[in-house]
Amino acid sequence: MSGAATLLRDVFGFDGFRLGQQEIVEAVTAGENVLAIMPTGGGKSLCFQMPALLREGVTVVISPLIALMRDQVRALQELGVGAGALTSGNTPEETDAVWEGLEAGTLKLLYMAPERLAAGSVVGMLKRVGVSMIAVDEAHCVSQWGHDFRPDYLRIGELRRTLNVPLAAFTATADAETQVEIVQKLFDGIAPRAFLRGFDRPNIHLAFSAKNSPRAQILAFAAARKGQSGIVYCGTRAKTEGLAKGLRDEGHLALHYHGGMEAEDRRIAERRFQQEDGLIVVATVAFGMGIDKPDIRWVAHADLPKSIEAYYQEIGRAGRDGSPAETLTLFGPDDIRLRRSQIDEGLAPPERRSADHARLNALLGLAEALECRRKTLLGYFDETDISCGRCDLCDTPADVFDGTTAVRKALSAMLRTEEWFGAGHLIDILLGNETDKIRERGHTSLPTYGVGTEYDKRQWQAVFRQMMGHDLVRPDTERHGALRMTDAALPILRGEAQISLRRDSIRIAGSMRRPAVKMMVSEEDAPLLSALKAKRRGLAEAAKVPAYIIFNDRTLIEMAEKRPDTLDAMARVGGVGAKKLESYGRAFLDVINGASVEMHPTRRKLAGREAGTVFDRLLEVQAELARGFAGTDKPLSCSASLLAKVAQLRNADDTALERLLGEKRAERFGPAFLDVLREAG
Ligand code: ADP
Ligand code: ZN
């Protein structure tokens, strides 16, 4: 497959295949029918794009989302590949260009929405233009029982029979039932060659944390990743707005997003997230389908997701480009109560409800895991043999203690009050707190009254939360959330089983130190990386494409580290294919090597001095805020000489800055500039 290796490097600009890609590319190129199941970010597109180039004729790609198709087509065109899309979003010129490409035989990939197949004329056209292969993206959309069912996907089987060409189907949804349906509907029940790639996403760091001051926890997580694209998932619409504002107040670029917003506003937010670099979206789960941004660097959950599958899908939006990405999921007793009651109060039939409880239990088990999160997570998908080292529990092993006695005391307090009370009152009983409620109910005379003084209230809360997490107790909605014991607790109550619990590292929000900002490169390379990013932003804005379509983060990082000084050296950077070298190689080389020549005279005076670095950071922060916190205000900026003055300011504070900048500029840039000056000093 030396042809493939050359294509991989020269056209796609990749050094090698990702796990599993090569076998799939070979099978598809050889004209076999293929079903490939790969996790999101595994690199599915390459598995049909490359065979399309290696084979004669046109490959039709069926894909469910117009926005994603358009992005893929643009990315291919940037690589110099003949690709086009026929969608309802096309301008007449775009459609004409597609037809011309087909006539001239220069078009290799034709993307189509499934709805197009409804028109009989389309099938005739596809026959005429010499289609030699069909690729189906998101093939699980053919499943009638799935969430993403698209009736028009049922026409694909017919298309395959009519054209009589090989078909390659791709999806990230693995369960056995869906696979069977795909084989029936797309391949007439004749099993294709199947490729199943593992579900591990090794570049994603996993972490959970019990809620103590959730807002501060999220803000601290975001502060350590300032300037990187991220998503914060929230349980309620109201919370998305509040948190987005909180993030903006701290100088982040942040938007909120939820299903209650006007369709137009939602589209604008999606578009901006896709295109811009370093934007945070604070959203409900409504945000996700249709987001195909490869360079999302982090995902945080301000509230617990609804199941382990939902968790996997949501964190899976991070790091699709394969570069390191980080996640943090917060959870607390209220989340557990909420998720349980949603299931109990839902309309699903009883057997479905108990399956939903089980899927929630799997997630809670992950939240309360005592060793490696990745092993626990993938164990749920039946994958064993995992190596990790990229989760919070591998970083710092959990501090565990034998919780058997504590759990038995808690259960006893519950049972002696006939399972009519929530954790708060039960903890008062265990601690011997003589509250009004305790006195009224005569609970001071219970044998369990005051038997739990070895722990304080916070520690008991952690014990109860973990009991809920291990499904030893469940809140009962019919009893206003009173805790009731489950059968799983019986062995512990009877003294037949032991249980280990985690000692929570109790950190008070106020004493939580601001973590240092995590850099994507060493300090020495950081200024060059931001210069490269600025160049990329300029080019992306001019071409109206997302920044990653020019070059992705990993490519820029490699440029900043290797500092190629010729076009030859540039071509050896991962992600720089022949076409991109031609289009952008020179521009980025100039940034790397010509930076000192092009330096602004004001900046040059600061060269080699601390203030020079500060100046660069100020410039960067200013660019981020050029159109205000939400990115919708009138453009505003400071002159180079003004920035130089700020960079050299001693004992900077709000008043000093306002004197220097004037009211309007101080309002927009003041707090962020102060942060820069403090970081430096
Ligand atoms: P998905 O499987 O989710 O459809 P994509 O095809 O969108 O994944 O690929 C995810 C990201 O990985 C893209 O940014 C793509 O450019 C990158 N990628 C794919 N294959 C390789 C490879 N062999 N080497 C480096 N990057 C790759
Ligand atoms: Zn681990």
XYZ file of C-alpha atoms and ligand atoms in Angstrom:
709
model
C 0.000 0.000 0.000
C 2.719 2.469 -0.809
C 0.190 4.527 -2.804
C -1.822 4.891 0.353
C 1.215 5.876 2.417
C 2.136 8.590 -0.062
C -1.415 9.906 -0.181
C -1.560 9.923 3.580
C 1.497 12.116 3.804
C 1.230 14.276 0.735
C -2.475 14.925 0.590
C -3.730 14.508 4.122
C -0.478 15.529 5.773
C -0.529 12.715 8.368
C 2.571 10.814 9.470
C 0.817 7.495 9.865
C -2.494 5.747 10.242
C -4.373 5.762 13.465
C -5.206 2.477 15.104
C -7.403 0.383 12.807
C -7.511 2.833 9.901
C -5.145 0.978 7.611
C -7.083 -2.315 7.567
C -10.310 -0.478 6.850
C -8.767 1.636 4.099
C -7.375 -1.505 2.474
C -10.679 -3.385 2.599
C -12.704 -0.454 1.299
C -10.211 0.252 -1.467
C -10.364 -3.394 -2.500
C -14.107 -2.981 -3.020
C -15.337 -5.057 -0.102
C -18.578 -4.271 1.686
C -17.530 -2.931 5.062
C -19.108 -2.052 8.381
C -16.704 -0.129 10.601
C -17.493 0.793 14.170
C -15.073 3.328 15.535
C -15.305 5.707 18.464
C -15.872 9.379 17.743
C -12.593 10.994 16.838
C -11.172 7.668 15.688
C -10.764 9.052 12.195
C -13.634 7.528 10.242
C -13.659 10.079 7.454
C -10.202 9.119 6.263
C -11.422 5.523 5.899
C -13.675 6.465 3.022
C -11.951 9.609 1.759
C -8.709 7.848 1.026
C -10.247 4.859 -0.805
C -12.293 7.370 -2.791
C -9.028 8.841 -4.082
C -7.457 5.449 -4.697
C -10.417 4.122 -6.680
C -11.699 5.009 -10.113
C -14.902 7.002 -10.335
C -16.957 8.936 -7.838
C -17.712 7.987 -4.233
C -21.104 9.060 -2.926
C -21.058 9.933 0.753
C -24.379 9.922 2.592
C -24.291 11.961 5.749
C -27.129 13.226 7.946
C -26.059 16.739 8.845
C -25.691 19.470 6.279
C -23.392 21.667 8.357
C -20.973 18.789 8.897
C -21.000 17.877 5.231
C -20.151 21.402 4.260
C -17.246 21.478 6.708
C -15.871 18.198 5.409
C -16.160 19.349 1.811
C -14.355 22.575 2.593
C -11.635 20.710 4.452
C -11.167 18.390 1.453
C -11.019 21.304 -0.950
C -8.331 22.848 1.235
C -6.390 19.614 0.740
C -6.790 19.959 -2.997
C -9.248 17.079 -3.289
C -12.176 17.309 -5.725
C -15.169 17.224 -3.387
C -18.627 18.724 -3.472
C -21.982 18.497 -1.770
C -25.540 18.518 -2.997
C -27.586 19.900 -0.132
C -30.529 22.215 0.325
C -28.099 24.782 1.721
C -26.195 25.155 -1.555
C -25.996 28.376 -3.509
C -26.749 27.936 -7.238
C -23.045 28.527 -7.957
C -22.049 25.714 -5.630
C -24.486 23.337 -7.287
C -23.210 24.343 -10.735
C -19.639 23.700 -9.626
C -20.617 20.211 -8.461
C -22.189 19.410 -11.832
C -19.198 20.723 -13.706
C -16.878 18.634 -11.551
C -18.948 15.541 -12.255
C -19.019 16.202 -16.003
C -15.288 16.872 -16.129
C -14.508 13.827 -13.995
C -12.571 15.897 -11.448
C -14.978 15.293 -8.592
C -13.987 12.306 -6.460
C -16.319 12.685 -3.482
C -19.950 13.695 -3.723
C -21.631 14.350 -0.375
C -25.397 14.046 -0.224
C -28.103 14.336 2.387
C -30.294 11.208 2.468
C -33.384 13.267 1.585
C -31.961 13.705 -1.896
C -32.430 10.011 -2.577
C -36.181 10.512 -2.547
C -35.999 12.119 -6.001
C -35.885 9.407 -8.663
C -33.872 11.629 -10.987
C -30.981 11.664 -8.517
C -30.494 7.925 -8.748
C -30.454 8.127 -12.558
C -27.879 10.893 -12.354
C -25.668 8.860 -9.993
C -25.766 5.959 -12.459
C -24.705 8.195 -15.310
C -21.748 9.863 -13.590
C -19.992 6.606 -12.785
C -20.407 6.141 -9.044
C -18.096 3.352 -7.955
C -18.694 3.245 -4.216
C -21.136 4.376 -1.519
C -19.962 5.500 1.897
C -22.508 5.942 4.688
C -21.579 8.110 7.633
C -23.507 7.741 10.931
C -24.942 4.471 9.664
C -26.895 3.921 12.893
C -29.389 6.506 11.591
C -30.915 3.560 9.719
C -31.987 2.001 13.013
C -35.682 2.506 13.636
C -35.302 1.999 17.354
C -32.418 4.380 17.825
C -32.564 8.046 18.805
C -31.209 9.312 15.517
C -33.496 7.447 13.127
C -33.677 9.068 9.680
C -36.356 7.479 7.498
C -34.528 8.448 4.313
C -31.622 6.239 5.345
C -33.880 3.321 4.447
C -33.472 4.307 0.774
C -29.748 3.590 0.844
C -30.183 -0.183 0.517
C -32.194 0.372 -2.644
C -29.523 2.717 -3.990
C -26.850 0.089 -3.415
C -28.863 -2.536 -5.304
C -29.546 -0.183 -8.194
C -25.974 1.009 -8.593
C -24.542 -2.385 -7.713
C -21.397 -0.973 -6.109
C -19.657 -1.735 -2.808
C -20.849 0.049 0.311
C -18.886 1.064 3.382
C -20.888 1.977 6.496
C -19.476 3.848 9.505
C -20.818 4.537 12.963
C -19.729 5.133 16.537
C -22.738 3.324 17.999
C -21.792 -0.178 18.828
C -24.554 -2.163 20.393
C -25.363 -5.504 18.871
C -28.972 -4.733 17.954
C -28.010 -1.677 15.954
C -25.371 -3.672 14.109
C -27.925 -6.282 13.121
C -30.268 -3.606 11.840
C -27.517 -1.961 9.817
C -26.648 -5.261 8.164
C -30.307 -5.897 7.330
C -31.162 -2.477 6.001
C -27.979 -1.541 4.209
C -26.556 -4.898 3.127
C -29.736 -6.967 2.593
C -28.771 -9.145 5.523
C -25.524 -10.354 3.988
C -22.829 -9.736 6.572
C -20.170 -7.293 5.341
C -16.594 -7.357 6.542
C -16.841 -5.872 10.044
C -14.256 -3.800 11.882
C -14.754 -3.060 15.529
C -12.357 -0.666 17.064
C -12.038 -0.280 20.807
C -13.767 2.483 22.672
C -10.798 3.854 24.508
C -9.968 7.509 23.859
C -6.535 7.579 25.420
C -5.964 11.298 24.857
C -8.936 12.234 27.046
C -8.132 12.702 30.716
C -10.988 11.599 32.984
C -11.811 13.145 36.344
C -14.742 13.344 38.734
C -15.162 15.520 41.754
C -17.807 15.683 44.468
C -19.565 19.045 44.441
C -18.692 21.382 47.247
C -18.926 24.772 45.600
C -19.742 23.812 42.029
C -19.573 27.267 40.518
C -16.111 27.914 41.922
C -15.014 24.416 40.879
C -16.038 25.025 37.267
C -14.543 28.521 37.181
C -11.243 27.192 38.516
C -11.199 24.411 35.930
C -11.845 26.914 33.139
C -9.302 29.400 34.506
C -6.585 26.787 34.176
C -7.524 26.385 30.513
C -8.025 29.977 29.505
C -8.090 30.560 25.783
C -8.905 26.929 24.950
C -12.204 25.806 23.426
C -14.427 24.000 25.907
C -17.969 22.932 26.711
C -19.636 23.127 30.114
C -22.734 20.941 30.381
C -25.402 22.003 32.878
C -28.560 20.308 34.109
C -30.838 23.321 33.669
C -31.332 26.121 31.163
C -31.159 28.842 33.799
C -27.793 27.616 34.970
C -26.280 27.857 31.487
C -26.929 31.599 31.418
C -25.606 32.214 34.930
C -22.416 30.245 34.408
C -21.718 31.760 31.003
C -21.936 35.177 32.594
C -19.674 34.068 35.444
C -17.093 32.943 32.907
C -17.321 36.197 30.968
C -16.835 38.133 34.192
C -13.544 36.296 34.569
C -12.438 37.301 31.114
C -13.346 34.168 29.140
C -15.085 34.193 25.814
C -18.302 32.344 26.692
C -21.815 31.813 25.309
C -24.802 29.951 26.636
C -26.893 27.485 24.653
C -30.083 25.588 25.365
C -33.142 24.129 23.685
C -35.330 27.039 24.764
C -33.444 29.531 22.606
C -34.663 30.721 19.203
C -33.487 28.425 16.425
C -31.614 31.325 14.848
C -29.711 32.127 18.058
C -28.824 28.498 18.468
C -27.445 28.376 14.959
C -25.349 31.471 15.559
C -23.879 29.952 18.716
C -23.122 26.659 16.936
C -21.536 28.471 14.055
C -19.373 30.637 16.265
C -18.216 27.681 18.323
C -17.325 25.772 15.185
C -15.439 28.676 13.629
C -13.771 30.494 16.477
C -10.818 29.532 18.521
C -10.959 29.528 22.309
C -14.707 29.930 22.795
C -16.563 28.266 25.707
C -20.171 27.167 25.309
C -22.184 26.589 28.483
C -25.029 24.364 27.422
C -27.656 21.793 28.184
C -27.359 18.451 26.420
C -29.257 20.020 23.517
C -25.790 21.134 22.402
C -23.846 18.366 20.749
C -25.545 16.754 17.798
C -24.116 18.630 14.865
C -20.976 19.736 16.644
C -17.986 18.377 14.824
C -15.179 20.538 16.122
C -11.993 18.490 16.350
C -10.109 20.870 18.647
C -12.364 21.023 21.702
C -9.756 20.924 24.475
C -12.015 20.314 27.474
C -15.495 19.287 28.579
C -16.821 19.902 32.083
C -20.073 18.698 33.611
C -21.464 21.133 36.156
C -24.096 18.482 36.876
C -24.068 14.710 36.638
C -25.110 13.336 33.201
C -28.054 10.985 33.004
C -26.316 7.715 32.233
C -22.946 6.215 31.519
C -23.647 6.271 27.773
C -24.560 9.951 27.906
C -21.360 10.618 29.854
C -19.221 8.784 27.310
C -20.825 10.605 24.419
C -20.526 14.036 26.024
C -16.896 13.807 27.119
C -16.188 12.181 23.739
C -16.720 15.517 22.023
C -13.340 16.615 23.396
C -10.044 15.964 21.662
C -11.198 14.453 18.402
C -7.953 15.622 16.808
C -6.053 13.233 19.075
C -4.273 15.949 21.073
C -4.626 15.867 24.853
C -8.024 16.934 26.181
C -9.387 17.131 29.696
C -12.694 16.514 31.384
C -14.198 17.091 34.798
C -17.551 15.791 36.006
C -19.093 17.147 39.188
C -21.675 15.203 41.137
C -23.483 15.434 44.428
C -26.455 13.928 46.285
C -28.878 16.357 44.652
C -27.848 15.119 41.213
C -28.496 11.556 42.228
C -31.898 12.465 43.619
C -32.777 14.410 40.482
C -31.726 11.659 38.083
C -33.531 8.972 40.083
C -36.752 10.967 40.223
C -36.560 11.726 36.486
C -36.506 8.006 35.845
C -39.205 7.195 38.394
C -41.508 9.945 37.213
C -40.906 9.305 33.522
C -43.445 7.601 31.311
C -41.293 4.620 30.375
C -42.609 1.106 31.084
C -41.268 -0.560 34.274
C -38.639 -2.779 32.602
C -37.234 0.218 30.781
C -37.141 2.147 34.038
C -35.093 -0.483 35.795
C -32.687 -0.526 32.838
C -32.373 3.251 33.178
C -31.647 2.912 36.891
C -28.963 0.385 36.015
C -27.357 2.763 33.499
C -27.412 5.521 36.084
C -25.905 3.111 38.628
C -23.081 2.396 36.211
C -22.310 6.109 36.043
C -22.517 6.495 39.823
C -20.187 3.538 40.178
C -17.777 5.407 37.935
C -18.171 8.603 39.965
C -17.439 6.751 43.201
C -14.809 4.460 41.679
C -11.863 3.643 43.915
C -9.435 2.822 41.138
C -8.781 3.779 37.529
C -11.773 5.515 35.922
C -10.835 4.339 32.454
C -10.870 0.686 33.482
C -14.238 1.173 35.152
C -15.692 3.049 32.172
C -14.489 0.677 29.478
C -15.329 -2.328 31.621
C -18.911 -1.233 31.159
C -18.445 -1.555 27.388
C -16.920 -5.016 27.939
C -13.397 -3.887 27.249
C -10.713 -5.219 29.509
C -6.974 -4.994 29.084
C -6.801 -1.223 29.349
C -3.758 0.771 30.263
C -4.417 4.237 31.550
C -2.367 6.722 33.517
C -4.666 9.492 32.271
C -7.303 9.796 34.969
C -7.527 11.490 38.344
C -7.354 8.159 40.204
C -4.210 7.092 38.363
C -2.726 10.543 39.077
C -3.572 10.365 42.777
C -4.869 7.083 44.179
C -8.069 7.379 46.201
C -7.748 7.600 49.954
C -10.031 4.775 51.106
C -11.177 3.520 54.488
C -13.265 0.592 55.691
C -16.732 2.108 55.697
C -18.617 -0.978 56.843
C -19.347 0.257 60.356
C -20.306 3.732 59.178
C -22.688 2.294 56.579
C -24.280 -0.041 59.111
C -24.846 2.820 61.533
C -26.430 4.889 58.764
C -28.662 2.011 57.670
C -29.689 1.406 61.224
C -30.678 5.053 61.694
C -32.764 4.765 58.533
C -34.513 1.561 59.495
C -35.276 2.648 63.053
C -37.053 5.715 61.675
C -38.902 3.458 59.220
C -37.291 4.958 56.124
C -39.212 8.206 56.339
C -36.301 10.684 56.409
C -33.607 12.205 54.220
C -29.865 12.380 54.847
C -30.000 15.696 56.753
C -32.197 14.421 59.560
C -30.461 11.032 59.676
C -27.118 12.778 60.105
C -28.565 14.834 62.985
C -29.607 11.565 64.641
C -26.164 10.015 64.155
C -24.425 13.101 65.501
C -26.844 13.522 68.408
C -27.895 17.028 67.353
C -30.942 17.910 69.392
C -32.876 19.857 66.763
C -36.575 20.753 67.043
C -37.452 18.024 64.602
C -35.504 15.454 66.609
C -37.201 16.490 69.826
C -40.698 16.556 68.285
C -40.307 13.056 66.934
C -38.768 11.736 70.122
C -35.686 10.631 68.183
C -33.370 11.273 71.120
C -34.441 7.946 72.551
C -33.355 5.949 69.495
C -30.461 3.527 70.132
C -28.644 5.105 67.145
C -28.950 8.634 68.581
C -25.470 10.098 68.858
C -23.589 6.941 67.860
C -21.797 8.608 64.927
C -19.693 11.304 66.542
C -16.461 9.897 65.115
C -17.329 11.821 61.909
C -18.505 15.362 61.359
C -21.468 16.428 59.261
C -19.477 16.802 56.053
C -18.002 13.349 56.380
C -21.415 11.830 57.013
C -22.705 13.607 53.914
C -19.942 11.952 51.951
C -20.892 8.582 53.439
C -24.543 9.018 52.465
C -23.640 10.216 48.978
C -21.474 7.152 48.457
C -24.235 4.907 49.771
C -26.473 6.411 47.082
C -23.685 6.026 44.564
C -23.313 2.337 45.372
C -27.110 2.035 45.211
C -27.377 0.844 48.812
C -30.063 3.443 49.408
C -32.412 5.270 47.068
C -34.482 8.380 47.518
C -38.200 7.606 47.285
C -40.139 10.260 45.388
C -43.406 9.219 46.985
C -41.888 9.937 50.382
C -40.497 13.344 49.365
C -37.046 11.961 48.793
C -36.762 9.963 52.027
C -33.984 7.372 51.772
C -34.939 3.714 51.528
C -32.679 0.732 51.671
C -32.172 -1.472 48.596
C -31.495 -5.209 48.537
C -27.876 -4.475 47.697
C -27.408 -3.213 51.271
C -28.611 -6.398 52.979
C -25.277 -8.254 53.039
C -23.605 -5.255 54.668
C -26.385 -4.843 57.200
C -26.155 -8.531 58.093
C -22.389 -8.337 58.464
C -21.766 -10.620 55.467
C -19.977 -8.057 53.321
C -17.540 -5.207 53.753
C -17.445 -1.926 51.908
C -14.616 0.509 51.214
C -15.418 4.184 50.969
C -13.438 7.171 49.771
C -12.334 9.821 52.135
C -13.262 12.998 50.293
C -10.515 15.477 50.070
C -12.485 18.294 51.563
C -11.383 21.520 50.078
C -13.091 24.732 50.940
C -13.765 26.903 47.936
C -12.149 29.951 49.484
C -8.885 28.177 50.091
C -8.822 26.643 46.647
C -5.766 28.097 45.023
C -6.038 29.246 41.472
C -4.259 26.555 39.473
C -1.566 27.745 37.139
C -2.673 28.105 33.543
C -1.930 24.892 31.673
C 0.112 25.613 28.616
C -0.048 23.599 25.458
C 3.676 24.092 24.892
C 6.696 25.025 26.982
C 6.972 28.587 28.135
C 9.695 29.244 25.631
C 7.513 28.249 22.678
C 4.327 29.879 23.942
C 4.787 33.300 22.291
C 5.458 31.682 18.922
C 2.418 29.464 19.304
C 0.212 32.472 19.939
C 1.691 34.239 16.929
C 0.936 31.174 14.801
C -2.586 31.072 16.176
C -3.077 34.727 15.370
C -1.948 34.082 11.800
C -4.349 31.141 11.598
C -7.197 33.251 12.943
C -6.546 35.906 10.328
C -6.479 33.403 7.483
C -9.567 31.590 8.766
C -11.542 34.797 9.068
C -10.548 35.889 5.590
C -11.570 32.520 4.119
C -14.664 32.273 6.385
C -13.721 28.783 7.527
C -13.134 27.332 11.001
C -9.599 27.850 12.233
C -8.779 24.119 12.340
C -9.422 23.813 8.621
C -6.318 25.917 8.001
C -4.186 23.852 10.423
C -5.174 22.048 13.604
C -3.737 22.739 17.074
C -1.384 19.831 16.957
C 0.179 21.061 13.725
C 0.707 24.561 15.142
C 2.230 23.098 18.301
C 4.635 21.050 16.236
C 5.569 24.148 14.220
C 6.202 26.112 17.406
C 8.392 23.352 18.777
C 10.311 22.331 15.676
C 10.543 25.798 14.166
C 11.024 24.716 10.547
C 13.154 27.225 8.652
C 12.568 26.088 5.068
C 9.564 24.873 3.094
C 11.159 21.404 3.103
C 11.288 21.339 6.864
C 7.768 22.726 6.966
C 6.527 19.833 4.821
C 7.741 17.398 7.460
C 5.441 18.854 10.110
C 2.438 16.580 10.771
C -0.697 17.969 9.127
C 1.118 19.882 6.381
C 0.205 18.209 3.094
C 1.243 19.362 -0.364
C -1.747 21.612 -0.945
C -1.560 23.256 2.450
C 2.157 23.739 2.066
C 1.470 25.582 -1.137
C -1.379 27.667 0.287
C -0.024 28.531 3.708
C 3.540 27.276 4.091
C 5.152 30.594 3.283
C 2.861 32.610 5.562
C 3.588 30.423 8.566
C 7.303 30.213 7.796
C 7.362 33.988 7.892
C 5.742 33.969 11.290
C 8.333 31.511 12.550
C 11.415 33.044 11.013
C 10.532 36.553 9.985
C 8.868 37.535 13.198
C 11.705 39.756 14.321
C 11.864 41.536 10.991
C 8.178 42.325 10.985
C 8.138 43.405 14.588
C 6.300 46.612 15.299
C 8.848 49.330 16.109
C 7.227 49.937 19.491
C 7.446 46.255 20.281
C 11.037 46.088 19.072
C 12.064 48.572 21.721
C 10.902 46.039 24.296
C 12.601 43.067 22.629
C 14.449 40.778 24.987
C 12.848 42.366 28.010
C 10.209 41.039 30.357
C 7.876 43.802 29.186
C 8.134 42.408 25.661
C 6.505 39.143 26.676
C 3.890 41.053 28.631
C 3.243 43.190 25.555
C 2.622 40.044 23.474
C 0.202 38.680 26.054
C -1.642 42.000 26.199
C -1.938 41.979 22.437
C -3.368 38.489 22.560
C -5.861 39.289 25.315
C -6.862 42.404 23.428
C -7.527 40.357 20.294
C -9.761 38.033 22.270
C -11.771 40.924 23.643
C -11.713 43.022 20.499
C -15.458 42.621 20.135
C -16.334 42.465 23.826
C -16.937 39.550 26.151
C -19.708 38.082 24.074
C -17.975 38.912 20.804
C -20.890 41.030 19.653
C -19.818 44.545 20.657
C -18.238 47.273 18.576
C -14.567 46.600 17.821
C -12.183 48.404 20.167
C -8.407 48.309 20.494
C -5.441 50.120 21.998
C -2.539 51.537 20.012
C 0.834 49.794 20.200
C 2.334 52.638 22.196
C -0.522 52.517 24.685
C 0.007 48.774 25.130
C 3.715 49.348 25.626
C 2.858 51.781 28.426
C 0.561 49.218 30.035
C 3.249 46.565 29.740
C 5.664 48.779 31.645
C 3.199 49.927 34.287
C 4.376 49.495 37.864
C 1.941 48.736 40.704
C -0.927 48.484 38.273
C -4.457 48.651 39.636
C -7.916 49.594 38.355
C -7.429 53.323 38.775
C -3.989 53.394 37.197
C -5.319 51.506 34.201
C -8.342 53.701 33.813
C -6.152 56.795 33.909
C -4.021 55.325 31.135
C -6.712 53.747 28.962
C -9.729 55.971 29.479
C -13.082 54.744 30.676
C -14.267 52.788 27.646
C -11.091 50.836 27.071
C -10.581 50.267 30.777
C -14.039 48.740 30.997
C -13.402 46.316 28.144
C -9.756 45.422 28.735
C -8.937 46.515 32.298
C -9.589 43.299 34.270
C -7.973 41.066 31.651
C -4.915 43.327 31.404
C -4.571 43.309 35.180
C -4.585 39.505 35.100
C -1.766 39.549 32.557
C 0.264 41.996 34.632
C -0.284 39.939 37.774
C 0.659 36.693 36.025
C 3.877 38.360 34.912
C 4.680 40.025 38.207
P -14.686 10.630 13.371
O -14.273 9.203 13.490
O -15.245 11.159 14.641
O -15.538 10.925 12.173
P -12.785 12.285 11.994
O -12.727 11.526 10.748
O -13.537 13.574 11.987
O -13.315 11.384 13.178
O -11.305 12.522 12.501
C -11.053 13.173 13.725
C -9.787 13.996 13.639
O -8.649 13.160 13.520
C -9.742 14.922 12.451
O -9.278 16.180 12.908
C -8.747 14.266 11.504
O -8.078 15.235 10.742
C -7.802 13.566 12.450
N -7.163 12.363 11.866
C -7.769 11.347 11.236
N -6.879 10.426 10.856
C -5.659 10.840 11.280
C -4.311 10.315 11.190
N -4.054 9.158 10.605
N -3.331 11.045 11.742
C -3.582 12.225 12.347
N -4.807 12.776 12.451
C -5.841 12.095 11.927
Zn -6.694 5.601 35.143
